[in-house]
Short mmCIF file of C-alpha atoms and ligand atoms in Angstrom, two decimals:
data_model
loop_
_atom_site.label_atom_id
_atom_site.label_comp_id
_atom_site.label_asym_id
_atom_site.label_seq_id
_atom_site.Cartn_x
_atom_site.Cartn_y
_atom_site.Cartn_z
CA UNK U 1 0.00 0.00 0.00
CA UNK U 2 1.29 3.41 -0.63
CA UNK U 3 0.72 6.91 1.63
CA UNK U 4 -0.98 10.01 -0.19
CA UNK U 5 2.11 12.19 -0.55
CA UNK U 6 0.62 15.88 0.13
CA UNK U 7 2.64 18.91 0.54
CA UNK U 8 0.68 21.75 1.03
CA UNK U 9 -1.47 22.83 4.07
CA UNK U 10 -4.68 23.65 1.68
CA UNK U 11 -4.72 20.09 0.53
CA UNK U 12 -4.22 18.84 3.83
CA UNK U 13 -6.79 20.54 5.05
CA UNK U 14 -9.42 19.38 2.46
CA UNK U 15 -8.18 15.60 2.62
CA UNK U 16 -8.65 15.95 6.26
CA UNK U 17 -11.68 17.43 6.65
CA UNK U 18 -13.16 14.72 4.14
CA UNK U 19 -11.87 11.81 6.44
CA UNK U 20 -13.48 13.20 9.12
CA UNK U 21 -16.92 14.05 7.48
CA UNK U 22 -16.74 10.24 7.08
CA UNK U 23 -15.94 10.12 11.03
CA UNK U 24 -12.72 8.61 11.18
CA UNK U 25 -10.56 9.25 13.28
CA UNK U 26 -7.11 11.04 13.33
CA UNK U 27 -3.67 9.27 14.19
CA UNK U 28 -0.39 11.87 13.90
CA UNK U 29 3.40 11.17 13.96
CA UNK U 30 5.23 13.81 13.57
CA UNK U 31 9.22 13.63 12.18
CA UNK U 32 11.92 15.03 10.12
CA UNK U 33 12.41 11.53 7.98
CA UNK U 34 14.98 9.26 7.48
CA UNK U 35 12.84 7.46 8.84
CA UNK U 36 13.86 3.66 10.69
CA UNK U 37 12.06 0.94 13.08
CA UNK U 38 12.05 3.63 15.75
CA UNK U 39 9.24 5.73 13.62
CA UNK U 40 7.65 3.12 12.39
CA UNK U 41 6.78 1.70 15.85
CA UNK U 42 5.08 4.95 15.99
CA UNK U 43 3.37 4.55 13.04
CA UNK U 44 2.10 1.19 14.04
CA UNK U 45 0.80 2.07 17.22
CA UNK U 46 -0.80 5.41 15.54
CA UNK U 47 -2.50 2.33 13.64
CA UNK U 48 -3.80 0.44 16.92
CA UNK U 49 -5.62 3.38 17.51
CA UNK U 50 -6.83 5.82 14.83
CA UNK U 51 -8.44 4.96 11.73
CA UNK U 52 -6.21 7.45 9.83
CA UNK U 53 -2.61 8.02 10.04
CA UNK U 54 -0.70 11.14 8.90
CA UNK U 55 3.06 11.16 9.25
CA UNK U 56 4.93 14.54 8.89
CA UNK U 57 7.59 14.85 7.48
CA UNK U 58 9.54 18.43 8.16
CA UNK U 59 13.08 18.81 8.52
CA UNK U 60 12.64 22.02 11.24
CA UNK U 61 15.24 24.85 10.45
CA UNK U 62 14.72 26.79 13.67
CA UNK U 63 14.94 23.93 16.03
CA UNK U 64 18.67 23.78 14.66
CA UNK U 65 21.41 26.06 16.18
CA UNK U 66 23.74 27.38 13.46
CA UNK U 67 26.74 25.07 13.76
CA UNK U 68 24.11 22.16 13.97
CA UNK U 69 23.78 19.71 11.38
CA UNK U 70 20.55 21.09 9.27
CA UNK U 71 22.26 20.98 5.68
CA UNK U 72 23.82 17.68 6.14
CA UNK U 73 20.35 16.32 8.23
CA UNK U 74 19.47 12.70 6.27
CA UNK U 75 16.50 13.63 3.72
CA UNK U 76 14.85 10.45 1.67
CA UNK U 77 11.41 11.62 1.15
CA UNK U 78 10.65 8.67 -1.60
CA UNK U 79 12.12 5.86 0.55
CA UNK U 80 10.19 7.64 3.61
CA UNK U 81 7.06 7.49 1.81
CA UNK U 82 7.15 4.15 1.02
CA UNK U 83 8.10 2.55 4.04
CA UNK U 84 5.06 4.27 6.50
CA UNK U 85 2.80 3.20 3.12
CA UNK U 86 3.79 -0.40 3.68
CA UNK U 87 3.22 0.06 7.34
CA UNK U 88 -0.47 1.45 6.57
CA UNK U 89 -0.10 5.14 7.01
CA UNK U 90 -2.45 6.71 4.68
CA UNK U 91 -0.71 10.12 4.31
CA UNK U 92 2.89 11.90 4.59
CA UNK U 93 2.63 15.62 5.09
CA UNK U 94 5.84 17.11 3.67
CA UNK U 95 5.92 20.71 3.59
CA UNK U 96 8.26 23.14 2.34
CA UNK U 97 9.94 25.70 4.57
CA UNK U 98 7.60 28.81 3.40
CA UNK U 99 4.65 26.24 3.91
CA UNK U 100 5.62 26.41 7.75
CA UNK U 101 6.94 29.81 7.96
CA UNK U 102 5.15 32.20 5.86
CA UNK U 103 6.86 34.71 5.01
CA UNK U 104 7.84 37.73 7.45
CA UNK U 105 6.79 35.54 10.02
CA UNK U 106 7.98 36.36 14.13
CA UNK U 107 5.79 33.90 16.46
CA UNK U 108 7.53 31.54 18.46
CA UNK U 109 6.08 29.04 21.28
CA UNK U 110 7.96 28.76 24.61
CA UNK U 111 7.86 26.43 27.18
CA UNK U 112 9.78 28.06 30.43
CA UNK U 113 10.80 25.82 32.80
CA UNK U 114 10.99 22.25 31.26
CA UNK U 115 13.08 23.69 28.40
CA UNK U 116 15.82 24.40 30.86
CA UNK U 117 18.28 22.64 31.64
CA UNK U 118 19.81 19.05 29.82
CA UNK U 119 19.80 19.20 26.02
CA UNK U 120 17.89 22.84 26.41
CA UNK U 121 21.26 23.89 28.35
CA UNK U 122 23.53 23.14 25.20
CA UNK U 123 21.40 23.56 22.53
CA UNK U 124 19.92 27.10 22.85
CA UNK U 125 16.98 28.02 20.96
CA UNK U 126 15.93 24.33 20.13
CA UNK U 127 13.07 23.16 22.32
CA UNK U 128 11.64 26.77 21.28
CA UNK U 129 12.16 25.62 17.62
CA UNK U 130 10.28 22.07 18.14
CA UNK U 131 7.51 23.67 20.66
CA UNK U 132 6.88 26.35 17.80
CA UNK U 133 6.63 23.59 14.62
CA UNK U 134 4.22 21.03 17.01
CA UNK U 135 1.96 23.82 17.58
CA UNK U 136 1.78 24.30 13.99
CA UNK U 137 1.21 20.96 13.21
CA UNK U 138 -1.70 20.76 16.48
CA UNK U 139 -3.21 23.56 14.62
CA UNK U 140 -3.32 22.37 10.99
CA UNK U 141 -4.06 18.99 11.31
CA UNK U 142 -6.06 19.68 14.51
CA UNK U 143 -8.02 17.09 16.73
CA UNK U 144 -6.19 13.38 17.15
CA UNK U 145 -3.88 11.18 18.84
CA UNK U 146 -0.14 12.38 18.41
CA UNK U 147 2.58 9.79 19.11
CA UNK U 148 6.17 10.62 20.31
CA UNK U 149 8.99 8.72 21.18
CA UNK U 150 10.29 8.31 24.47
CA UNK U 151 13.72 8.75 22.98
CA UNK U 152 13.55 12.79 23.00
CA UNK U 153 12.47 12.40 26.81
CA UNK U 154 12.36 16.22 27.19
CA UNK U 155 10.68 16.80 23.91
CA UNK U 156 8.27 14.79 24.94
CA UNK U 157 7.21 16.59 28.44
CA UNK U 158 7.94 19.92 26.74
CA UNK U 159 5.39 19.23 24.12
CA UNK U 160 2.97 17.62 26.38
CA UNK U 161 3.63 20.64 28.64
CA UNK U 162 2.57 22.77 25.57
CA UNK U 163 -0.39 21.16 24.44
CA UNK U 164 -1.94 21.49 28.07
CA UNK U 165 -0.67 24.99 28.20
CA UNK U 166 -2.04 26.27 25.05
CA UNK U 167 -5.43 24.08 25.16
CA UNK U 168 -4.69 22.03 22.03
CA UNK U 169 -7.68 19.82 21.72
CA UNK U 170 -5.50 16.58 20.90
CA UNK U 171 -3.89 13.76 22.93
CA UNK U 172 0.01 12.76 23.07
CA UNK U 173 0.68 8.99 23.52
CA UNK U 174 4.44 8.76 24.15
CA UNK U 175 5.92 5.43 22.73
CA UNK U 176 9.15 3.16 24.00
CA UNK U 177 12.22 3.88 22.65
CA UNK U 178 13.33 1.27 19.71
CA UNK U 179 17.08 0.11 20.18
CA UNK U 180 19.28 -1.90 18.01
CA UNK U 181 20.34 -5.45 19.31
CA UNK U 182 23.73 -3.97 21.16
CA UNK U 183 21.63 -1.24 22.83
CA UNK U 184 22.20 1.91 20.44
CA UNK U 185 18.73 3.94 20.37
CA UNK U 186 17.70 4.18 16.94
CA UNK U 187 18.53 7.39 15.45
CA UNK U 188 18.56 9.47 12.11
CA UNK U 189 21.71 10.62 13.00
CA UNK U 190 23.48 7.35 13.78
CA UNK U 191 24.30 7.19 10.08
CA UNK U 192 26.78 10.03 10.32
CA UNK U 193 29.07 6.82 12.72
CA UNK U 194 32.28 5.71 11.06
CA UNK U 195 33.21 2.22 11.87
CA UNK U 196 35.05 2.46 15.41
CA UNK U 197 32.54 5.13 16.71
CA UNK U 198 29.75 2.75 15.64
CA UNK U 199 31.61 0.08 17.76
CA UNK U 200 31.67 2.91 20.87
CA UNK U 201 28.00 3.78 20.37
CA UNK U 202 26.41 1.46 22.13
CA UNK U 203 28.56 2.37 25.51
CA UNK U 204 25.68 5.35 26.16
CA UNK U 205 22.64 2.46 26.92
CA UNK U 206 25.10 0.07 28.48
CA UNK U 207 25.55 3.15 30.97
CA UNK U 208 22.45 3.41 31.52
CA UNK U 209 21.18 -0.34 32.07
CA UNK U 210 24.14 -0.79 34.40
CA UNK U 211 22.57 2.41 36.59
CA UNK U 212 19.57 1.18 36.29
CA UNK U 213 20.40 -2.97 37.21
CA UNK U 214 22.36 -1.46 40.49
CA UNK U 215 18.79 0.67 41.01
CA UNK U 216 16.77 -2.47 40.89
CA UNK U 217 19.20 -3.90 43.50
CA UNK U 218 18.73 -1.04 45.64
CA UNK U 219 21.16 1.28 44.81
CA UNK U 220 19.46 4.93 46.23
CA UNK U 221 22.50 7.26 45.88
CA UNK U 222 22.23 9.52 43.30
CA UNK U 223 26.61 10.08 42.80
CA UNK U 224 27.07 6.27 43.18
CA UNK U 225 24.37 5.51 40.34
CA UNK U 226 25.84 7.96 38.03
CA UNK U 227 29.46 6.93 38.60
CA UNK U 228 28.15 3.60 37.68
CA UNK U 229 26.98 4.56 34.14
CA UNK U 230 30.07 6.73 33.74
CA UNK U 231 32.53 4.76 34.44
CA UNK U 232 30.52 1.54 32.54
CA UNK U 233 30.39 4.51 29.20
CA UNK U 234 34.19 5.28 29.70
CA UNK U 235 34.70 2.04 29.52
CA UNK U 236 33.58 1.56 26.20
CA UNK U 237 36.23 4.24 24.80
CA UNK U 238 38.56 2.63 21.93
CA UNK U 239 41.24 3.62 20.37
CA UNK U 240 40.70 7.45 18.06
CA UNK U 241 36.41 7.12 19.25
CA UNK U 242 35.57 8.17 22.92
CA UNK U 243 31.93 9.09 23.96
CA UNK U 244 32.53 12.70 25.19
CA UNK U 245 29.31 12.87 28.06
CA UNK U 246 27.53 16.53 27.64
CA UNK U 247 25.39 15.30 30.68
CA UNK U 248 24.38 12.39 32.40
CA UNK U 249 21.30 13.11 34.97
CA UNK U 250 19.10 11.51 37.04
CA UNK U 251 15.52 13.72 36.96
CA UNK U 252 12.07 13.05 38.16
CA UNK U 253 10.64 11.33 35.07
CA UNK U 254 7.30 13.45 35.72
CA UNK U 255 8.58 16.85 35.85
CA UNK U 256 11.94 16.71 34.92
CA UNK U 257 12.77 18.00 38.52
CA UNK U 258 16.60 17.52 39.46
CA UNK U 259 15.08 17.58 43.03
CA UNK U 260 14.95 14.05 43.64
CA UNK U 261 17.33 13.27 46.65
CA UNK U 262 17.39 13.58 50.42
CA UNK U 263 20.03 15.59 52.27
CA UNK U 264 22.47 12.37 52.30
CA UNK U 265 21.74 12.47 48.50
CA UNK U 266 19.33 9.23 48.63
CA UNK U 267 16.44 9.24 45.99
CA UNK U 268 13.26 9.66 48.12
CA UNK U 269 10.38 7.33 48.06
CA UNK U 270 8.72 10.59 47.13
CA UNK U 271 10.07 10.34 43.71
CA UNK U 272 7.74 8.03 41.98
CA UNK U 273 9.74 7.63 38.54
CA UNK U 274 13.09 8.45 37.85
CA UNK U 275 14.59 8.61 34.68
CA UNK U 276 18.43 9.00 33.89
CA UNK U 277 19.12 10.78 30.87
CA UNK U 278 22.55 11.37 28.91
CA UNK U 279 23.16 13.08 25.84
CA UNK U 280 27.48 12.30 24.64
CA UNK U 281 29.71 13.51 21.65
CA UNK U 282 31.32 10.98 19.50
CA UNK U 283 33.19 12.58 17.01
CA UNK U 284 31.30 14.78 15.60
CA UNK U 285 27.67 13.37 16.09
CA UNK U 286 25.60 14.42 19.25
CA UNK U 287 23.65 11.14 20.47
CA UNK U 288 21.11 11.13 23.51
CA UNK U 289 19.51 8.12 25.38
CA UNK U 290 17.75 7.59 28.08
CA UNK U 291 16.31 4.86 30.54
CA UNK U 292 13.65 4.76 33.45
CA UNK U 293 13.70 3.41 36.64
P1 LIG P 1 12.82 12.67 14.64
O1 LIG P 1 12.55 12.32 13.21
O2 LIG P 1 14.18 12.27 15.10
O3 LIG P 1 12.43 14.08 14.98
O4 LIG P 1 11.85 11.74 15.49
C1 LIG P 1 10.47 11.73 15.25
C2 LIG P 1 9.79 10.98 16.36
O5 LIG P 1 10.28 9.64 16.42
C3 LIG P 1 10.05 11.60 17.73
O6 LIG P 1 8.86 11.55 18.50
C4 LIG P 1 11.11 10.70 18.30
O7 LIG P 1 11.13 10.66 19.72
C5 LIG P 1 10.71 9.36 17.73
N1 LIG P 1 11.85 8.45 17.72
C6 LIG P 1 13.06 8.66 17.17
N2 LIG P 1 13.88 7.62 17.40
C7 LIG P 1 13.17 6.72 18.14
C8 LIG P 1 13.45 5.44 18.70
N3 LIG P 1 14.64 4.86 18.58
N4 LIG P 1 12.48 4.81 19.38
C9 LIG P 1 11.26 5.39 19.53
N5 LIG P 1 10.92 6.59 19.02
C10 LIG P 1 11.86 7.25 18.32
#
């Protein structure tokens, strides 16, 4: 089966508002393509429970600083299409840059607090950039079930933070993150790996399932569990490819609070869920993971 290819909001409008005059309704996965299993488990559970599926497809030029990668970003729009169309989804929304950002425009959506800190903290400007394109996309294709992935944990709360904020009429399902058999998340971006840093890659989730094993056997202190994933990450280092850590945190997985710890530095039992996140340099690709407790 192939996906109606549309890229223009008027005809996405009109295809849309035929669906639903037929009362079916509205799945959403939003993306920027180059597209893998990690989407596609999106796409499938969009499936599950809407009776149409849209993906977008947008490679977002203000949610990319300006020594980011936004030129060399992985674009394969055909492929793309073909592989949610196998997987069921009826359209792919690709617009073009003026499509999203008419000309003179100046609005941007900001989400205060939640956009702080961890990747917000080194890449400035960015969760404004996603919180302002999502909004669009709430607002065009309107009412429906959105699915995220877990693997952009502070995406995630930041958008869900938005929608509640700015009374989007829509739900956000978030999604488990889809690894490869060594433990690397799934990523556009891991294509950029040479060889050896391919090898090193999988060092970030090995971290963070060693944390999380010494968690489950009781572990509470907060410096001893991130030592733990440090020191199992260093570990993976080889020779010329070396996971440089940008930051490796252990948050409330609710709120993104760093306050999760006693005065000895114990996790509380107040903190219901905890999640450790890490985003590392190798070379010259910026990978994130994360895991919950
Ligand atoms: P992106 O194209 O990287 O902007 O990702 C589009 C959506 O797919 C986001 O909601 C991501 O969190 C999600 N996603 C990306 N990689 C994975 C993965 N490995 N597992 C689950 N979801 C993912």
């Amino acid at each position: 089966m192939t996906s109606k290819l549309i890229h223009e909001r008027a005809q996405l409008r009109d295809v849309l508002d035929e669906h639903r005059r037929q009362g079916r309704t509205v799945g959403v996965v939003p993306t920027m393509g180059a597209l893998h299993e990690g989407h596609l488990s999106l796409v499938r559970a969009a499936k599950c429970e809407a009776d149409l599926v849209v993906v977008t497809i947008f490679v977002n030029p203000i949610q990319f600083g300006p020594n980011e990668d936004f030129e060399k970003y992985p674009r394969t729009l055909a492929q793309d299409a073909d592989l949610v169309g196998t997987e069921g989804a009826d359209l792919v929304f690709s617009p073009s840059v003026v499509e999203m950002y008419p000309l003179g425009e100046q609005t941007r959506v900001r989400v205060t607090e939640l956009s702080l800190g961890l990747c917000g903290a080194h890449r400035p400007g960015h969760f404004e950039g996603v919180a302002t394109v999502v909004a669009k996309f709430f607002n065009l294709i309107g009412a429906g079930i959105y699915f995220f992935g877990e693997k952009d944990y502070q995406q995630l709360r930041v958008i869900e933070r938005m929608a509640r904020d700015l009374l989007f009429p829509i739900r956000i399902v978030g999604c488990p993150i889809v690894r490869q058999e060594d433990g690397l998340a799934l990523s556009s971006r891991n294509v950029y790996l040479n060889q050896e840093e391919r090898l090193v890659a999988p060092g970030l989730s090995v971290g963070l399932f060693a944390a999380r094993t010494a968690y489950r056997q009781g572990e509470r202190d907060v410096s001893a569990l991130l030592l733990i994933a440090q020191r199992t990450i260093n570990a993976h280092a080889r020779e010329g490819a070396a996971l440089q850590l940008e930051y490796l945190e252990l948050r409330d997985a609710d709120n993104l609070s760093g306050q999760i710890a006693d005065e000895r530095g114990l996790i509380t039992p107040r903190t219901r869920k905890v999640v450790l996140l890490v985003a590392a340099r190798l070379g010259s690709t910026r990978l994130i993971d994360n895991v919950l407790f």
